[in-house]
Tab-separated table of C-alpha atoms and ligand atoms in Angstrom:
chain	number	residue	atom	x	y	z
X	1	MET	CA	-24.529	29.836	-13.211
X	2	PHE	CA	-25.237	33.116	-11.349
X	3	ALA	CA	-28.825	33.839	-10.258
X	4	VAL	CA	-29.970	37.322	-11.690
X	5	ARG	CA	-29.531	40.124	-9.058
X	6	THR	CA	-28.789	43.772	-8.936
X	7	ALA	CA	-25.192	44.713	-8.924
X	8	LEU	CA	-26.171	47.207	-6.286
X	9	ARG	CA	-27.748	44.607	-4.035
X	10	THR	CA	-24.741	42.539	-4.603
X	11	GLN	CA	-22.231	45.183	-3.840
X	12	THR	CA	-24.128	45.734	-0.571
X	13	SER	CA	-23.986	42.158	0.497
X	14	VAL	CA	-20.391	41.869	-0.622
X	15	ALA	CA	-19.561	44.962	1.436
X	16	SER	CA	-21.283	43.710	4.513
X	17	ARG	CA	-19.122	40.630	4.168
X	18	GLY	CA	-16.211	42.875	4.332
X	19	TYR	CA	-14.802	42.596	0.611
X	20	ALA	CA	-15.153	45.201	-1.919
X	21	THR	CA	-16.360	48.534	-0.986
X	22	ALA	CA	-19.612	49.672	-2.319
X	23	ALA	CA	-18.426	53.429	-2.117
X	24	LYS	CA	-17.670	53.661	-5.756
X	25	ALA	CA	-19.531	51.752	-8.605
X	26	GLN	CA	-17.256	48.763	-9.610
X	27	SER	CA	-16.187	48.635	-13.257
X	28	LEU	CA	-17.074	45.412	-15.114
X	29	LYS	CA	-13.511	44.325	-15.068
X	30	GLU	CA	-13.336	44.554	-11.100
X	31	ARG	CA	-16.565	42.838	-10.849
X	32	LEU	CA	-15.249	40.036	-13.344
X	33	ALA	CA	-12.123	39.492	-11.186
X	34	GLU	CA	-14.336	38.767	-8.143
X	35	LEU	CA	-16.666	36.478	-9.926
X	36	ILE	CA	-14.083	34.347	-11.886
X	37	PRO	CA	-12.494	32.394	-9.011
X	38	LYS	CA	-15.986	31.568	-7.568
X	39	GLU	CA	-17.113	30.419	-11.062
X	40	ILE	CA	-14.013	28.289	-11.539
X	41	GLU	CA	-15.036	26.611	-8.283
X	42	ASN	CA	-18.596	26.081	-9.268
X	43	VAL	CA	-17.563	24.582	-12.638
X	44	LYS	CA	-15.228	22.450	-10.888
X	45	ALA	CA	-17.862	21.345	-8.501
X	46	VAL	CA	-20.459	20.724	-11.363
X	47	ARG	CA	-17.938	18.556	-13.339
X	48	ALA	CA	-16.967	16.504	-10.196
X	49	ALA	CA	-20.601	15.795	-9.463
X	50	HIS	CA	-21.930	15.272	-13.074
X	51	GLY	CA	-19.017	15.197	-15.417
X	52	HIS	CA	-19.314	11.242	-16.158
X	53	LYS	CA	-23.209	11.512	-16.609
X	54	SER	CA	-24.649	11.373	-20.151
X	55	PHE	CA	-27.093	14.122	-21.038
X	56	GLY	CA	-28.381	12.797	-24.374
X	57	GLU	CA	-27.624	10.233	-27.047
X	58	VAL	CA	-26.721	11.252	-30.722
X	59	THR	CA	-28.453	9.684	-33.734
X	60	VAL	CA	-27.042	9.285	-37.125
X	61	ASP	CA	-29.796	11.534	-38.564
X	62	GLN	CA	-28.574	14.246	-36.157
X	63	ALA	CA	-25.034	13.956	-37.559
X	64	TYR	CA	-26.574	14.263	-41.155
X	65	GLY	CA	-29.178	16.728	-39.989
X	66	GLY	CA	-26.962	19.836	-39.074
X	67	MET	CA	-26.278	18.515	-35.505
X	68	ARG	CA	-29.848	19.762	-34.481
X	69	GLY	CA	-30.574	19.257	-30.665
X	70	ILE	CA	-27.046	17.638	-30.040
X	71	LYS	CA	-25.926	18.669	-26.517
X	72	GLY	CA	-22.236	19.538	-26.670
X	73	MET	CA	-21.488	23.153	-25.796
X	74	ILE	CA	-21.523	25.368	-22.730
X	75	TRP	CA	-22.901	28.906	-23.146
X	76	GLU	CA	-23.648	31.116	-20.122
X	77	GLY	CA	-25.050	34.228	-21.481
X	78	SER	CA	-28.457	32.987	-22.766
X	79	VAL	CA	-30.629	29.720	-23.092
X	80	LEU	CA	-33.180	29.355	-25.756
X	81	ASP	CA	-36.346	27.485	-25.053
X	82	SER	CA	-38.300	26.193	-28.051
X	83	GLU	CA	-41.573	27.378	-26.700
X	84	GLU	CA	-40.921	30.690	-24.989
X	85	GLY	CA	-37.704	31.928	-26.731
X	86	ILE	CA	-34.470	33.485	-25.503
X	87	ARG	CA	-33.782	34.096	-21.829
X	88	PHE	CA	-30.775	36.342	-21.126
X	89	ARG	CA	-29.224	35.008	-17.928
X	90	GLY	CA	-32.712	33.651	-17.021
X	91	MET	CA	-34.504	36.906	-17.883
X	92	THR	CA	-37.066	37.045	-20.765
X	93	ILE	CA	-37.056	40.039	-23.138
X	94	PRO	CA	-39.919	41.748	-21.284
X	95	GLU	CA	-38.199	41.262	-17.966
X	96	CYS	CA	-35.086	42.794	-19.358
X	97	GLN	CA	-37.156	45.640	-20.667
X	98	ALA	CA	-38.551	46.123	-17.198
X	99	ALA	CA	-35.198	45.831	-15.321
X	100	LEU	CA	-32.404	47.036	-17.281
X	101	PRO	CA	-31.317	50.683	-17.186
X	102	THR	CA	-32.525	52.880	-19.952
X	103	ALA	CA	-31.229	56.129	-21.407
X	104	GLU	CA	-32.725	59.483	-19.801
X	105	GLY	CA	-36.041	59.876	-21.290
X	106	GLY	CA	-35.916	56.502	-23.103
X	107	SER	CA	-37.720	53.481	-22.481
X	108	GLU	CA	-35.710	50.552	-24.105
X	109	PRO	CA	-32.880	48.897	-22.427
X	110	LEU	CA	-29.433	49.919	-23.068
X	111	PRO	CA	-27.298	47.298	-24.706
X	112	GLU	CA	-24.458	48.343	-22.378
X	113	ALA	CA	-26.764	47.080	-19.542
X	114	LEU	CA	-27.551	43.843	-21.376
X	115	PHE	CA	-23.789	43.321	-21.853
X	116	TRP	CA	-23.118	43.614	-18.225
X	117	LEU	CA	-25.936	41.218	-17.655
X	118	LEU	CA	-24.585	38.731	-20.165
X	119	VAL	CA	-21.202	38.817	-18.616
X	120	THR	CA	-22.037	38.879	-14.937
X	121	GLY	CA	-25.566	37.681	-14.538
X	122	GLU	CA	-26.467	40.816	-12.835
X	123	VAL	CA	-28.512	43.786	-13.582
X	124	PRO	CA	-26.211	46.795	-13.435
X	125	THR	CA	-26.853	50.138	-11.837
X	126	GLN	CA	-27.367	53.208	-13.839
X	127	GLU	CA	-23.912	54.451	-12.878
X	128	GLN	CA	-22.147	51.070	-13.946
X	129	VAL	CA	-24.050	51.479	-17.355
X	130	LYS	CA	-23.014	55.103	-17.801
X	131	GLY	CA	-19.342	53.824	-17.030
X	132	LEU	CA	-19.572	51.403	-19.754
X	133	SER	CA	-21.030	53.989	-22.336
X	134	ALA	CA	-17.903	56.290	-21.523
X	135	GLU	CA	-15.505	53.324	-21.608
X	136	TRP	CA	-16.668	52.337	-25.188
X	137	ALA	CA	-16.829	56.028	-26.430
X	138	ALA	CA	-13.260	56.532	-25.147
X	139	ARG	CA	-12.094	53.330	-27.002
X	140	ALA	CA	-13.727	54.027	-30.198
X	141	THR	CA	-11.016	55.407	-32.380
X	142	LEU	CA	-10.035	53.136	-35.268
X	143	PRO	CA	-6.207	52.807	-36.214
X	144	LYS	CA	-5.619	55.005	-39.476
X	145	PHE	CA	-4.841	51.917	-41.702
X	146	VAL	CA	-8.189	50.315	-40.860
X	147	GLU	CA	-10.089	53.598	-41.986
X	148	GLU	CA	-7.979	53.485	-45.280
X	149	LEU	CA	-8.656	49.786	-45.771
X	150	ILE	CA	-12.545	50.555	-45.338
X	151	ASP	CA	-12.239	53.554	-47.532
X	152	ARG	CA	-10.504	51.431	-50.269
X	153	CYS	CA	-13.172	48.934	-50.588
X	154	PRO	CA	-15.181	49.230	-53.847
X	155	ASN	CA	-18.850	50.376	-53.164
X	156	THR	CA	-19.726	46.999	-54.838
X	157	LEU	CA	-18.233	44.905	-52.082
X	158	HIS	CA	-21.265	43.608	-49.886
X	159	PRO	CA	-21.096	45.645	-46.572
X	160	MET	CA	-20.752	42.395	-44.504
X	161	SER	CA	-17.481	41.504	-46.386
X	162	GLN	CA	-16.241	44.989	-45.733
X	163	PHE	CA	-17.185	44.552	-42.067
X	164	SER	CA	-15.512	41.350	-41.596
X	165	LEU	CA	-12.296	42.527	-43.402
X	166	ALA	CA	-12.029	45.379	-41.134
X	167	VAL	CA	-12.622	43.390	-37.890
X	168	THR	CA	-10.138	40.967	-38.945
X	169	ALA	CA	-7.474	43.858	-39.621
X	170	LEU	CA	-8.343	45.305	-35.960
X	171	ASN	CA	-6.407	42.300	-34.627
X	172	HIS	CA	-3.267	44.143	-35.493
X	173	ASP	CA	-3.447	45.745	-31.941
X	174	SER	CA	-4.907	42.774	-30.040
X	175	ALA	CA	-3.849	42.797	-26.464
X	176	PHE	CA	-4.389	39.039	-26.239
X	177	ALA	CA	-2.358	38.111	-29.127
X	178	LYS	CA	0.506	40.325	-27.647
X	179	ALA	CA	0.231	38.731	-24.383
X	180	TYR	CA	0.086	35.306	-25.687
X	181	ALA	CA	3.091	35.946	-27.854
X	182	GLU	CA	4.905	37.207	-24.505
X	183	GLY	CA	4.118	33.990	-22.689
X	184	THR	CA	1.326	35.218	-20.359
X	185	HIS	CA	0.079	32.564	-17.896
X	186	LYS	CA	-3.241	30.810	-19.019
X	187	ARG	CA	-5.056	31.995	-15.823
X	188	ASP	CA	-4.686	35.548	-16.934
X	189	TYR	CA	-5.843	35.126	-20.585
X	190	TRP	CA	-9.342	36.559	-19.522
X	191	LYS	CA	-7.857	39.928	-18.947
X	192	THR	CA	-6.516	40.607	-22.428
X	193	THR	CA	-9.548	38.961	-23.953
X	194	TYR	CA	-11.711	41.371	-21.849
X	195	GLU	CA	-9.677	44.319	-23.105
X	196	ASP	CA	-10.002	43.135	-26.755
X	197	SER	CA	-13.531	42.631	-26.443
X	198	MET	CA	-14.181	46.107	-24.917
X	199	ASP	CA	-12.157	47.483	-27.788
X	200	LEU	CA	-14.088	45.398	-30.319
X	201	LEU	CA	-17.433	46.520	-29.013
X	202	ALA	CA	-16.179	50.127	-28.892
X	203	LYS	CA	-14.876	50.213	-32.505
X	204	LEU	CA	-17.774	48.151	-34.195
X	205	PRO	CA	-20.124	50.904	-34.483
X	206	VAL	CA	-17.397	53.359	-35.959
X	207	VAL	CA	-16.356	50.523	-38.481
X	208	ALA	CA	-19.972	50.055	-39.498
X	209	ALA	CA	-20.815	53.635	-39.741
X	210	ARG	CA	-17.790	54.179	-42.003
X	211	ILE	CA	-18.758	51.461	-44.260
X	212	TYR	CA	-22.310	52.961	-44.452
X	213	GLN	CA	-21.255	56.436	-45.125
X	214	ASN	CA	-18.748	55.218	-47.698
X	215	VAL	CA	-21.414	53.210	-49.532
X	216	TYR	CA	-24.635	55.163	-49.012
X	217	GLY	CA	-23.429	58.751	-47.724
X	218	ASN	CA	-21.071	61.245	-48.235
X	219	GLY	CA	-18.022	59.325	-46.697
X	220	LYS	CA	-18.008	61.495	-43.580
X	221	VAL	CA	-18.409	60.056	-40.003
X	222	ALA	CA	-19.673	62.173	-37.230
X	223	ALA	CA	-17.244	62.324	-34.173
X	224	ILE	CA	-18.309	60.255	-31.094
X	225	ASP	CA	-19.866	62.103	-28.429
X	226	PRO	CA	-18.246	60.973	-24.958
X	227	SER	CA	-21.374	61.782	-23.132
X	228	LYS	CA	-23.629	59.906	-25.360
X	229	ASP	CA	-24.415	56.083	-25.026
X	230	TRP	CA	-23.382	53.453	-27.646
X	231	SER	CA	-26.492	53.447	-29.623
X	232	ALA	CA	-27.076	57.113	-29.785
X	233	ASN	CA	-23.584	57.535	-30.972
X	234	PHE	CA	-24.187	54.783	-33.513
X	235	ALA	CA	-27.315	56.478	-34.756
X	236	THR	CA	-25.708	59.771	-34.994
X	237	MET	CA	-22.858	58.338	-37.118
X	238	LEU	CA	-25.469	56.818	-39.296
X	239	GLY	CA	-27.028	60.232	-39.659
X	240	TYR	CA	-30.055	59.540	-37.594
X	241	GLY	CA	-29.035	60.962	-34.070
X	242	ASP	CA	-31.681	63.728	-34.205
X	243	ASN	CA	-34.301	61.145	-34.413
X	244	ALA	CA	-35.079	60.097	-30.881
X	245	SER	CA	-37.446	57.338	-31.813
X	246	PHE	CA	-34.678	55.950	-34.189
X	247	VAL	CA	-32.049	56.020	-31.335
X	248	GLU	CA	-34.658	54.075	-29.199
X	249	LEU	CA	-35.057	51.607	-32.234
X	250	MET	CA	-31.184	51.159	-32.126
X	251	ARG	CA	-31.248	50.402	-28.531
X	252	LEU	CA	-33.846	47.835	-28.934
X	253	TYR	CA	-32.313	46.480	-31.925
X	254	MET	CA	-28.867	46.169	-30.459
X	255	THR	CA	-30.428	44.480	-27.398
X	256	LEU	CA	-32.625	41.928	-29.117
X	257	HIS	CA	-29.931	40.746	-31.669
X	258	SER	CA	-27.201	40.372	-29.031
X	259	ASP	CA	-27.397	36.709	-28.243
X	260	HIS	CA	-29.367	33.557	-28.986
X	261	GLU	CA	-27.365	30.865	-27.222
X	262	GLY	CA	-24.441	29.275	-28.399
X	263	GLY	CA	-25.370	26.795	-31.341
X	264	ASN	CA	-26.384	29.449	-34.040
X	265	VAL	CA	-23.820	29.853	-36.735
X	266	SER	CA	-22.493	33.325	-35.688
X	267	ALA	CA	-22.127	32.463	-31.979
X	268	HIS	CA	-20.857	28.939	-32.603
X	269	THR	CA	-18.259	30.090	-35.036
X	270	GLY	CA	-16.884	32.834	-32.864
X	271	HIS	CA	-16.614	30.258	-29.906
X	272	LEU	CA	-15.060	27.701	-32.118
X	273	VAL	CA	-12.492	30.003	-33.694
X	274	GLY	CA	-11.858	31.478	-30.275
X	275	SER	CA	-10.977	27.999	-28.932
X	276	ALA	CA	-8.066	27.875	-31.039
X	277	LEU	CA	-6.909	31.091	-28.990
X	278	SER	CA	-7.379	33.246	-32.009
X	279	ASP	CA	-8.107	36.758	-30.305
X	280	PRO	CA	-11.525	38.245	-30.189
X	281	PHE	CA	-10.908	40.426	-33.621
X	282	LEU	CA	-10.188	37.123	-35.458
X	283	SER	CA	-12.977	35.127	-33.831
X	284	TYR	CA	-15.399	37.638	-34.357
X	285	ALA	CA	-14.632	38.371	-37.903
X	286	ALA	CA	-15.186	34.697	-38.425
X	287	ALA	CA	-18.619	34.906	-36.667
X	288	LEU	CA	-19.556	37.756	-39.105
X	289	ASN	CA	-18.813	35.653	-42.023
X	290	GLY	CA	-21.383	33.187	-40.818
X	291	LEU	CA	-23.834	35.894	-40.070
X	292	ALA	CA	-23.515	37.012	-43.737
X	293	GLY	CA	-25.309	33.615	-44.771
X	294	PRO	CA	-28.875	33.826	-46.092
X	295	LEU	CA	-30.115	31.292	-43.784
X	296	HIS	CA	-28.807	33.299	-40.781
X	297	GLY	CA	-28.304	36.927	-40.494
X	298	LEU	CA	-28.661	37.773	-44.197
X	299	ALA	CA	-32.357	36.821	-43.887
X	300	ASN	CA	-32.613	40.299	-42.311
X	301	GLN	CA	-32.253	41.909	-45.667
X	302	GLU	CA	-34.251	39.477	-47.543
X	303	VAL	CA	-37.472	40.067	-45.704
X	304	LEU	CA	-37.891	43.682	-46.543
X	305	ARG	CA	-37.120	42.889	-50.144
X	306	TRP	CA	-39.682	40.292	-50.238
X	307	ILE	CA	-42.388	42.344	-48.501
X	308	GLN	CA	-41.471	45.358	-50.770
X	309	LYS	CA	-41.842	42.935	-53.936
X	310	MET	CA	-45.111	42.016	-52.468
X	311	GLN	CA	-46.404	45.317	-52.096
X	312	SER	CA	-45.237	46.424	-55.538
X	313	GLN	CA	-46.962	43.214	-57.185
X	314	ILE	CA	-50.206	43.375	-55.299
X	315	GLY	CA	-50.610	47.026	-54.454
X	316	GLU	CA	-50.939	48.904	-51.019
X	317	ASP	CA	-54.159	47.644	-49.846
X	318	ALA	CA	-53.682	43.882	-50.389
X	319	THR	CA	-56.281	41.559	-49.487
X	320	ASP	CA	-55.848	38.356	-47.402
X	321	ALA	CA	-56.554	36.081	-50.366
X	322	GLN	CA	-53.650	38.006	-52.379
X	323	VAL	CA	-51.204	37.729	-49.597
X	324	GLU	CA	-51.914	34.002	-49.274
X	325	GLU	CA	-51.326	33.685	-53.010
X	326	TYR	CA	-48.089	35.422	-52.843
X	327	CYS	CA	-46.898	33.228	-49.943
X	328	TRP	CA	-47.843	30.069	-51.988
X	329	GLU	CA	-45.945	31.534	-55.075
X	330	THR	CA	-42.790	32.305	-53.081
X	331	LEU	CA	-42.804	28.646	-51.902
X	332	LYS	CA	-42.562	27.331	-55.419
X	333	THR	CA	-38.844	28.708	-55.738
X	334	GLY	CA	-37.755	29.201	-52.109
X	335	VAL	CA	-38.508	29.881	-48.643
X	336	ILE	CA	-40.642	32.541	-46.830
X	337	PRO	CA	-37.963	34.724	-45.267
X	338	GLY	CA	-38.266	35.668	-41.878
X	339	TYR	CA	-40.416	32.458	-40.864
X	340	GLY	CA	-39.077	29.344	-39.411
X	341	HIS	CA	-36.437	28.712	-36.934
X	342	ALA	CA	-33.950	25.830	-36.251
X	343	VAL	CA	-34.818	25.649	-32.613
X	344	LEU	CA	-37.923	27.857	-31.887
X	345	ARG	CA	-41.338	26.406	-32.274
X	346	LYS	CA	-43.449	29.489	-31.368
X	347	THR	CA	-43.565	33.027	-32.522
X	348	ASP	CA	-40.071	34.489	-31.610
X	349	PRO	CA	-40.406	37.026	-28.652
X	350	ARG	CA	-37.952	39.132	-30.440
X	351	TYR	CA	-40.525	39.459	-33.376
X	352	THR	CA	-43.131	40.323	-30.690
X	353	SER	CA	-41.250	43.176	-28.976
X	354	GLN	CA	-40.365	44.684	-32.323
X	355	ARG	CA	-44.114	44.562	-33.373
X	356	GLU	CA	-44.864	46.391	-29.928
X	357	PHE	CA	-42.231	49.049	-30.893
X	358	ALA	CA	-44.045	49.311	-34.283
X	359	LEU	CA	-47.376	49.697	-32.677
X	360	LYS	CA	-46.258	52.397	-30.492
X	361	HIS	CA	-43.859	54.426	-32.837
X	362	ILE	CA	-44.969	53.850	-36.400
X	363	PRO	CA	-48.705	52.387	-36.254
X	364	ASP	CA	-49.732	53.760	-39.642
X	365	ASP	CA	-46.870	52.545	-41.689
X	366	LYS	CA	-48.145	50.607	-44.772
X	367	LEU	CA	-45.367	47.935	-44.666
X	368	PHE	CA	-45.869	47.447	-41.002
X	369	LYS	CA	-49.451	46.784	-41.743
X	370	LEU	CA	-48.463	44.274	-44.399
X	371	VAL	CA	-46.173	42.562	-42.123
X	372	ALA	CA	-48.886	42.131	-39.595
X	373	GLN	CA	-51.102	40.846	-42.416
X	374	VAL	CA	-48.517	38.277	-43.235
X	375	TYR	CA	-48.250	37.186	-39.544
X	376	LYS	CA	-51.958	36.269	-39.777
X	377	ILE	CA	-51.516	34.347	-43.229
X	378	ALA	CA	-47.880	32.843	-43.674
X	379	PRO	CA	-48.129	30.437	-40.646
X	380	ASN	CA	-51.073	28.785	-42.282
X	381	VAL	CA	-49.587	28.467	-45.446
X	382	LEU	CA	-46.453	26.923	-43.847
X	383	LEU	CA	-48.458	24.587	-41.868
X	384	LYS	CA	-50.506	23.527	-44.981
X	385	ALA	CA	-47.216	23.056	-46.939
X	386	GLY	CA	-46.248	20.690	-44.197
X	387	LYS	CA	-42.509	20.961	-44.282
X	388	ALA	CA	-41.173	23.648	-42.108
X	389	LYS	CA	-41.050	22.622	-38.357
X	390	ASN	CA	-41.751	26.056	-37.073
X	391	PRO	CA	-44.368	28.036	-39.108
X	392	TRP	CA	-43.913	31.237	-37.091
X	393	PRO	CA	-41.980	34.447	-37.707
X	394	ASN	CA	-38.511	34.939	-36.326
X	395	VAL	CA	-36.371	38.173	-35.451
X	396	ASP	CA	-35.856	38.915	-38.980
X	397	SER	CA	-39.269	39.011	-40.045
X	398	HIS	CA	-39.791	42.487	-38.490
X	399	SER	CA	-36.501	44.378	-38.283
X	400	GLY	CA	-36.235	45.591	-41.891
X	401	VAL	CA	-39.605	47.034	-41.954
X	402	LEU	CA	-38.906	48.961	-38.781
X	403	LEU	CA	-35.688	50.445	-40.108
X	404	ASN	CA	-37.472	51.344	-43.423
X	405	ALA	CA	-40.026	53.170	-41.702
X	406	TYR	CA	-37.470	55.813	-40.574
X	407	GLY	CA	-36.033	55.939	-44.242
X	408	PHE	CA	-33.180	53.409	-43.353
X	409	SER	CA	-33.862	51.490	-46.444
X	410	GLN	CA	-30.451	50.255	-47.470
X	411	GLN	CA	-31.288	46.468	-47.023
X	412	ASN	CA	-27.943	45.144	-47.978
X	413	TYR	CA	-26.641	46.806	-44.817
X	414	TYR	CA	-29.109	45.426	-42.370
X	415	THR	CA	-26.994	42.620	-41.474
X	416	VAL	CA	-24.093	44.856	-40.345
X	417	LEU	CA	-26.431	46.103	-37.728
X	418	PHE	CA	-27.082	42.649	-36.723
X	419	GLY	CA	-23.273	42.097	-36.729
X	420	VAL	CA	-22.584	45.064	-34.463
X	421	SER	CA	-25.186	43.764	-31.806
X	422	ARG	CA	-24.222	39.850	-31.988
X	423	ALA	CA	-20.761	40.979	-30.835
X	424	LEU	CA	-22.287	41.589	-27.286
X	425	GLY	CA	-23.164	37.882	-26.970
X	426	VAL	CA	-20.111	36.298	-28.601
X	427	THR	CA	-17.541	38.445	-26.698
X	428	ALA	CA	-19.308	37.928	-23.420
X	429	GLN	CA	-18.836	34.205	-23.835
X	430	LEU	CA	-15.295	34.531	-25.142
X	431	ILE	CA	-14.277	36.254	-21.994
X	432	TRP	CA	-15.832	33.350	-19.890
X	433	ASP	CA	-14.090	30.783	-22.250
X	434	ARG	CA	-10.718	32.141	-21.395
X	435	ALA	CA	-11.711	32.688	-17.683
X	436	LEU	CA	-12.798	28.983	-17.450
X	437	GLY	CA	-9.777	27.594	-19.600
X	438	MET	CA	-12.079	26.107	-22.289
X	439	PRO	CA	-9.929	23.792	-24.345
X	440	LEU	CA	-9.734	23.621	-28.232
X	441	GLU	CA	-13.156	22.438	-29.709
X	442	ARG	CA	-12.817	19.269	-31.599
X	443	PRO	CA	-15.931	17.088	-32.194
X	444	LYS	CA	-15.666	13.726	-33.800
X	445	SER	CA	-16.685	13.291	-37.351
X	446	PHE	CA	-17.393	10.156	-39.504
X	447	SER	CA	-17.526	9.322	-43.095
X	448	THR	CA	-20.667	7.687	-44.516
X	449	GLU	CA	-18.502	4.619	-45.072
X	450	ALA	CA	-17.478	4.691	-41.295
X	451	ILE	CA	-21.186	4.643	-40.406
X	452	LYS	CA	-21.976	1.840	-42.600
X	453	LYS	CA	-19.397	-0.274	-41.203
X	454	MET	CA	-20.439	0.749	-37.686
X	455	PHE	CA	-23.980	-0.819	-38.112
X	456	ALA	CA	-23.103	-3.477	-40.411
X	457	ASP	CA	-23.906	-6.304	-38.116
X	458	LYS	CA	-26.503	-4.561	-36.184
X	459	ALA	CA	-30.242	-4.457	-37.045
A	1	COA	C1	-34.341	29.312	-40.245
A	1	COA	C2	-34.292	28.046	-41.035
A	1	COA	C3	-33.038	28.137	-41.875
A	1	COA	C4	-34.218	26.916	-40.282
A	1	COA	O1	-33.881	25.701	-41.007
A	1	COA	P1	-34.347	24.503	-40.503
A	1	COA	O2	-34.006	24.078	-39.115
A	1	COA	O3	-33.695	23.271	-41.516
A	1	COA	O4	-35.879	24.327	-40.631
A	1	COA	P2	-36.802	23.142	-40.747
A	1	COA	O5	-36.278	21.725	-39.896
A	1	COA	O6	-38.138	23.670	-40.246
A	1	COA	O7	-36.820	22.731	-42.286
A	1	COA	C5	-37.611	21.691	-42.751
A	1	COA	C6	-38.033	21.984	-44.141
A	1	COA	O8	-38.934	23.110	-44.163
A	1	COA	C7	-38.416	24.134	-44.834
A	1	COA	N1	-38.658	25.362	-44.390
A	1	COA	C8	-38.333	25.942	-43.224
A	1	COA	N2	-38.695	27.141	-43.093
A	1	COA	C9	-39.268	27.454	-44.194
A	1	COA	C10	-39.861	28.823	-44.686
A	1	COA	N3	-39.593	29.829	-43.876
A	1	COA	N4	-40.420	28.812	-45.875
A	1	COA	C11	-40.522	27.770	-46.616
A	1	COA	N5	-39.875	26.552	-46.188
A	1	COA	C12	-39.259	26.392	-45.019
A	1	COA	C13	-37.075	23.879	-45.058
A	1	COA	O9	-36.306	24.525	-46.168
A	1	COA	C14	-36.966	22.420	-45.170
A	1	COA	O10	-36.992	22.065	-46.386
A	1	COA	P3	-36.455	20.773	-47.201
A	1	COA	O11	-36.798	19.484	-46.208
A	1	COA	O12	-36.845	20.664	-48.374
A	1	COA	O13	-34.964	21.023	-47.118
A	1	COA	C15	-35.520	27.937	-42.068
A	1	COA	O14	-36.669	27.968	-41.423
A	1	COA	C16	-35.464	29.140	-43.126
A	1	COA	O15	-34.797	28.825	-44.268
A	1	COA	N6	-36.107	30.175	-42.870
A	1	COA	C17	-36.250	31.337	-43.833
A	1	COA	C18	-34.922	32.086	-43.548
A	1	COA	C19	-34.806	32.855	-42.380
A	1	COA	O16	-35.677	33.572	-41.821
A	1	COA	N7	-33.815	32.722	-41.597
A	1	COA	C20	-33.444	33.359	-40.380
A	1	COA	C21	-33.483	32.499	-39.306
A	1	COA	S1	-33.351	33.447	-37.861
């Protein structure tokens, strides 16, 4: 799709061609309105040139094996390479850290900037990012009944279930659902999908913080400060706004967990449900239910539990031999959480950047040291055990220990943070799904009997 470039440069060149003026920073919606017609033509040309070509065969094993590696989906925001990890619109995580605008005095990219990149393929200007922060702050208010709905949930209901429930309920005010019911033309679907996506992104931290304060705090959520960025407001609502290093962690966390191409359970679910023209709230609530599974986002909460259990069993200064034995013990009854991946075959760069953050901000934290020790040992154990295709750590392997170092120790809540972030990637794609007129998704399935018949006369 689009090559990465800075919006500033693009605006200048666009202006020099006599179109939009560069006098004021464009909003994301204005920029999208310019990009969409060109991209529709681009996709038409790609389909005309390559539409009839095959880009891979499918084996019966793949159908039984969770559809691993089957090529059957378009996802614009990011591509995952099994060796080098994720690239957002062609940019690696270190490249994003170097190029995307940061907060004043901060050094981590702002998730608002990443969202702009995911949607447009362009690195935004500081001013455009500020515009997004302000817009999300302005859209953050929750309908009263959604607040009440969250407040009525028992503390014993998992935070992810509360989260999904509240996001479903936000569909009450969906601009897309309303426009659809009024018979809006298909070519304009993206506009209300965009509005809903912006509302969703704006409200998610408020929903998430309300759940957090109800379950673990005093039930009170601080007001949104319109002069602050998305992550700073979220950190404030969680009660950590005064800790500049935690606020930076939130910016990094929200950026890293945003998108991991299209086939992972949460992204794929959001896209699939969206293909039925369910609005972004319904689509994303479905995605959250997938994220809540232990093999996906919930691993996030499992890792800290596992590390803490190890620490309590073998003490603070574990030897390598003790850690190794603990890993082998774990394998007798389950998986080593935070290790392995369905696509990646190397250390997840999202693990690496969290490790770098830890080295900079919490180098002496005991659990961080244990995580680093596990990194030396667990891959060899998994290799010797011989089952996992990837013995290296994934994103979840580090996040819990970082949060815990700041006293943010409520593991059951960790997947909610992941859920706030993943909306950036899912909504960016939903907007393009509507802009490009993506159809209802409907792959073909077969029964085991049908497969037997299909190959009955073949060797
Ligand atoms: C991520 C995960 C679900 C990928 O699953 P996958 O694509 O099926 O992984 P593989 O193809 O490598 O699995 C092959 C075998 O190795 C096992 N395996 C994979 N990762 C393992 C791990 N971390 N610990 C122990 N065994 C593991 C699988 O359970 C499977 O065993 P089986 O044949 O008995 O069913 C898997 O690696 C896992 O369960 N990891 C731990 C949970 C986790 O960290 N999830 C977050 C992912 S971002």
